[in-house]
Short mmCIF file of C-alpha atoms in Angstrom, two decimals:
data_model
loop_
_atom_site.label_atom_id
_atom_site.label_comp_id
_atom_site.label_asym_id
_atom_site.label_seq_id
_atom_site.Cartn_x
_atom_site.Cartn_y
_atom_site.Cartn_z
CA ASN A 188 19.50 1.33 -32.66
CA GLN A 189 16.20 2.71 -34.25
CA TRP A 190 14.68 3.86 -31.01
CA THR A 191 15.59 4.46 -27.44
CA TYR A 192 13.16 4.21 -24.52
CA GLY A 193 11.36 7.53 -23.99
CA CYS A 194 12.50 9.03 -27.32
CA PRO A 195 9.68 10.74 -29.19
CA VAL A 196 10.99 9.86 -32.67
CA LEU A 197 11.78 6.70 -34.60
CA ILE A 198 14.75 6.35 -37.01
CA GLU A 199 13.09 4.94 -40.08
CA GLY A 200 16.33 4.62 -42.22
CA GLY A 201 19.37 6.39 -43.29
CA VAL A 202 22.13 6.61 -45.77
CA LEU A 203 25.83 7.35 -45.31
CA GLN A 204 27.54 8.81 -48.34
CA TYR A 205 31.05 10.09 -49.03
CA ASP A 206 31.56 13.23 -51.17
CA THR A 207 34.87 12.85 -52.98
CA VAL A 208 34.95 16.55 -53.99
CA SER A 209 34.55 18.00 -50.47
CA GLU A 210 35.98 14.92 -48.77
CA ARG A 211 33.16 14.96 -46.30
CA ASN A 212 30.57 12.41 -45.27
CA LEU A 213 26.97 13.04 -45.60
CA LEU A 214 24.49 11.33 -43.37
CA THR A 215 20.78 11.56 -44.18
CA ILE A 216 18.46 10.12 -41.50
CA ASN A 217 14.67 9.61 -41.87
CA PHE A 218 12.63 10.08 -38.66
CA MET A 219 8.95 9.71 -37.65
CA ASN A 220 7.22 11.30 -34.74
CA ILE A 221 5.91 8.42 -32.59
CA CYS A 222 4.55 10.46 -29.66
CA ASP A 223 1.09 11.74 -29.13
CA ALA A 224 2.10 15.39 -29.20
CA VAL A 225 3.29 17.92 -31.81
CA LEU A 226 7.05 18.25 -31.72
CA SER A 227 8.44 21.79 -32.12
CA GLU A 228 12.08 20.78 -31.81
CA VAL A 229 14.40 17.75 -31.99
CA ASP A 230 17.80 17.42 -30.25
CA LEU A 231 19.93 14.75 -31.80
CA THR A 232 23.26 13.29 -30.74
CA ILE A 233 25.03 10.84 -33.14
CA TYR A 234 27.88 8.62 -31.97
CA ALA A 235 30.09 7.01 -34.55
CA SER A 236 32.31 4.03 -33.77
CA ASP A 237 35.09 2.22 -35.57
CA GLU A 238 35.30 -1.59 -36.00
CA ALA A 239 36.66 -1.94 -32.56
CA GLU A 240 33.59 -0.11 -31.19
CA GLU A 241 35.67 2.76 -30.06
CA ASN A 242 33.71 6.09 -30.16
CA ILE A 243 35.53 8.15 -32.81
CA LEU A 244 33.00 10.96 -33.31
CA GLU A 245 30.18 12.53 -31.53
CA MET A 246 27.91 15.12 -33.28
CA GLU A 247 25.03 17.17 -31.83
CA HIS A 248 22.33 18.75 -33.89
CA GLN A 249 19.30 20.80 -32.84
CA TYR A 250 16.34 21.21 -35.18
CA LEU A 251 14.17 24.09 -34.20
CA LYS A 252 10.81 25.56 -35.44
CA LEU A 253 9.46 22.25 -36.41
CA HIS A 254 5.68 21.40 -36.45
CA LEU A 255 5.60 17.67 -36.46
CA GLU A 256 2.11 16.15 -35.85
CA PRO A 257 1.99 12.69 -34.41
CA GLY A 258 3.00 10.20 -37.17
CA ALA A 259 4.60 12.83 -39.28
CA LYS A 260 7.82 11.95 -41.05
CA PHE A 261 10.81 14.09 -41.77
CA TRP A 262 14.53 13.77 -42.83
CA LYS A 263 17.71 15.58 -42.01
CA GLN A 264 21.15 15.75 -43.38
CA CYS A 265 24.36 16.03 -41.37
CA THR A 266 27.86 16.59 -42.82
CA PHE A 267 31.05 15.84 -41.04
CA ALA A 268 34.71 15.61 -42.00
CA ASN A 269 36.15 12.29 -42.98
CA ARG A 270 38.66 10.75 -40.42
CA ARG A 271 41.33 8.57 -41.95
#
């Protein structure tokens, strides 16, 4: 989903890549502040599912000391171990 009701940010896009050297996945997500207020922090929970839609990974990230005006765009990267 790009957006959840009540969420102040919209996911505009993202890229999932695999680093063969570190054997880790790299997720880059592009966000936009869609609320009328300046955001100073963003708490993010990412749920990854397999083909059977079983939850195989849950990651939480907190981005602090932001100053995102309404309409401002930003991107963040997350890394996580590959699960085979």
